[in-house]
Amino acid sequence: MHSITQDAQRVSLLFQYGVLDATAVIAWSDEAIVQMESPTDALLELSTTAPDRTADVLSCLHRLSSGAEFWPALRSAIPQLRDFVASHPDRAESIANHLFLTVVRFPVAELPDDMQFIYRFDDAFLLAREGTYGDTDTVRREFIHEMERFTVVA
């Protein structure tokens, strides 16, 4: 059950950031059900939730991810965030902002060293967009490069 918990946290983050839509989340739950001998009620409920019921989708994901370790789940989401930013460059600043808003909920002392880069990019995009420092294309390339460190080589 641990792996579904961790994966549910990853899927929840991707859904909240706009990388996955409700239809993709429901498809994920359907696939998980097929692979499990005894799926949880929350997983079955998610599978039958209408895609336009965002609050219900989030509620199911929250229940499924209860007890997940946050940092490993975020790390596992970053490769998909990287791919999303690479294919949707206009969303790079939004993703950087979502990541920033996610990590500032934690005390600075709890932020793992490999996540420190997140603090930099929310401001970097803002400064570039305002013309104060740098340009958005360069910031986006650097953002993608930082996220590449989380891509597991098979």
Short mmCIF file of C-alpha atoms in Angstrom, two decimals, residues 6-138:
data_model
loop_
_atom_site.label_atom_id
_atom_site.label_comp_id
_atom_site.label_asym_id
_atom_site.label_seq_id
_atom_site.Cartn_x
_atom_site.Cartn_y
_atom_site.Cartn_z
CA GLN A 6 3.42 7.75 -2.52
CA ASP A 7 2.14 7.64 -6.07
CA ALA A 8 -1.15 9.25 -5.01
CA GLN A 9 0.83 12.15 -3.50
CA ARG A 10 2.77 12.52 -6.76
CA VAL A 11 -0.43 12.46 -8.83
CA SER A 12 -2.05 14.94 -6.44
CA LEU A 13 0.81 17.40 -6.90
CA LEU A 14 0.70 17.04 -10.68
CA PHE A 15 -3.07 17.58 -10.64
CA GLN A 16 -2.83 20.64 -8.40
CA TYR A 17 -0.12 22.13 -10.63
CA GLY A 18 -2.23 21.63 -13.75
CA VAL A 19 0.07 19.04 -15.32
CA LEU A 20 -2.58 16.34 -15.12
CA ASP A 21 -6.28 16.90 -15.67
CA ALA A 22 -9.05 15.02 -13.87
CA THR A 23 -9.45 12.56 -16.74
CA ALA A 24 -5.77 11.58 -16.45
CA VAL A 25 -6.09 11.22 -12.66
CA ILE A 26 -9.12 8.96 -13.07
CA ALA A 27 -7.28 6.91 -15.68
CA TRP A 28 -4.40 6.56 -13.20
CA SER A 29 -6.83 5.25 -10.59
CA ASP A 30 -8.33 2.80 -13.08
CA GLU A 31 -4.88 1.46 -13.88
CA ALA A 32 -4.02 1.16 -10.19
CA ILE A 33 -7.24 -0.77 -9.53
CA VAL A 34 -6.40 -3.29 -12.25
CA GLN A 35 -2.98 -3.87 -10.68
CA MET A 36 -4.27 -4.33 -7.12
CA GLU A 37 -5.78 -7.41 -5.58
CA SER A 38 -7.93 -5.41 -3.18
CA PRO A 39 -8.26 -1.71 -4.08
CA THR A 40 -9.17 0.76 -1.37
CA ASP A 41 -12.55 2.45 -1.20
CA ALA A 42 -10.92 5.81 -1.96
CA LEU A 43 -9.34 4.41 -5.11
CA LEU A 44 -12.65 2.93 -6.25
CA GLU A 45 -14.40 6.21 -5.47
CA LEU A 46 -11.82 8.16 -7.46
CA SER A 47 -12.29 5.83 -10.40
CA THR A 48 -16.01 6.57 -10.50
CA THR A 49 -15.78 10.32 -9.87
CA ALA A 50 -16.96 12.59 -12.65
CA PRO A 51 -14.02 14.58 -14.10
CA ASP A 52 -15.82 17.88 -13.50
CA ARG A 53 -15.97 17.20 -9.73
CA THR A 54 -12.57 18.70 -8.93
CA ALA A 55 -13.15 18.88 -5.18
CA ASP A 56 -14.09 15.20 -5.10
CA VAL A 57 -11.00 14.25 -7.13
CA LEU A 58 -8.81 16.21 -4.70
CA SER A 59 -10.56 14.68 -1.70
CA CYS A 60 -9.96 11.15 -2.97
CA LEU A 61 -6.32 11.93 -3.75
CA HIS A 62 -5.90 13.42 -0.29
CA ARG A 63 -7.25 10.27 1.34
CA LEU A 64 -5.13 8.04 -0.88
CA SER A 65 -1.97 10.00 -0.12
CA SER A 66 -2.50 10.12 3.64
CA GLY A 67 0.76 9.11 5.28
CA ALA A 68 2.89 9.68 2.19
CA GLU A 69 6.38 11.06 2.58
CA PHE A 70 6.17 14.44 0.91
CA TRP A 71 9.72 15.02 -0.33
CA PRO A 72 10.09 11.68 -2.15
CA ALA A 73 6.69 12.27 -3.77
CA LEU A 74 7.74 15.74 -4.92
CA ARG A 75 11.04 14.38 -6.24
CA SER A 76 9.16 11.74 -8.22
CA ALA A 77 6.89 14.42 -9.74
CA ILE A 78 9.73 16.65 -10.94
CA PRO A 79 10.62 14.66 -14.08
CA GLN A 80 7.03 14.99 -15.28
CA LEU A 81 7.04 18.68 -14.35
CA ARG A 82 10.23 19.06 -16.37
CA ASP A 83 8.66 17.39 -19.40
CA PHE A 84 5.55 19.54 -19.03
CA VAL A 85 7.57 22.77 -18.89
CA ALA A 86 9.65 21.67 -21.88
CA SER A 87 6.52 21.07 -23.95
CA HIS A 88 4.52 24.01 -22.53
CA PRO A 89 7.11 26.78 -22.12
CA ASP A 90 4.38 29.34 -21.48
CA ARG A 91 3.57 27.50 -18.22
CA ALA A 92 7.12 27.50 -16.81
CA GLU A 93 6.60 30.52 -14.56
CA SER A 94 3.35 29.09 -13.23
CA ILE A 95 5.00 25.76 -12.39
CA ALA A 96 7.90 27.57 -10.68
CA ASN A 97 5.38 29.55 -8.64
CA HIS A 98 3.44 26.41 -7.68
CA LEU A 99 6.65 24.75 -6.53
CA PHE A 100 7.63 27.82 -4.53
CA LEU A 101 4.21 28.03 -2.85
CA THR A 102 4.49 24.35 -2.03
CA VAL A 103 7.90 24.49 -0.35
CA VAL A 104 7.36 27.73 1.60
CA ARG A 105 4.79 25.88 3.71
CA PHE A 106 7.70 24.06 5.35
CA PRO A 107 10.29 25.55 7.71
CA VAL A 108 13.48 26.41 5.85
CA ALA A 109 15.42 23.91 7.97
CA GLU A 110 13.21 21.09 6.63
CA LEU A 111 13.84 21.91 2.97
CA PRO A 112 16.20 19.27 1.55
CA ASP A 113 19.34 20.57 -0.14
CA ASP A 114 18.29 19.25 -3.54
CA MET A 115 15.09 21.33 -3.35
CA GLN A 116 16.82 24.65 -2.66
CA PHE A 117 16.67 25.53 -6.37
CA ILE A 118 12.91 26.04 -6.06
CA TYR A 119 13.38 29.26 -4.09
CA ARG A 120 15.43 30.79 -6.88
CA PHE A 121 13.13 30.36 -9.86
CA ASP A 122 9.95 32.04 -8.65
CA ASP A 123 11.92 35.28 -8.23
CA ALA A 124 14.01 34.71 -11.36
CA PHE A 125 10.91 34.52 -13.56
CA LEU A 126 9.45 37.64 -11.95
CA LEU A 127 12.66 39.64 -12.42
CA ALA A 128 13.02 38.48 -16.03
CA ARG A 129 9.39 39.25 -16.88
CA GLU A 130 9.74 42.75 -15.42
CA GLY A 131 12.95 43.30 -17.37
CA THR A 132 14.90 43.83 -14.15
CA TYR A 133 17.33 40.98 -14.55
CA GLY A 134 17.77 38.31 -17.20
CA ASP A 135 15.27 37.06 -19.75
CA THR A 136 12.52 34.49 -19.44
CA ASP A 137 13.94 32.13 -22.10
CA THR A 138 17.21 31.80 -20.20
#
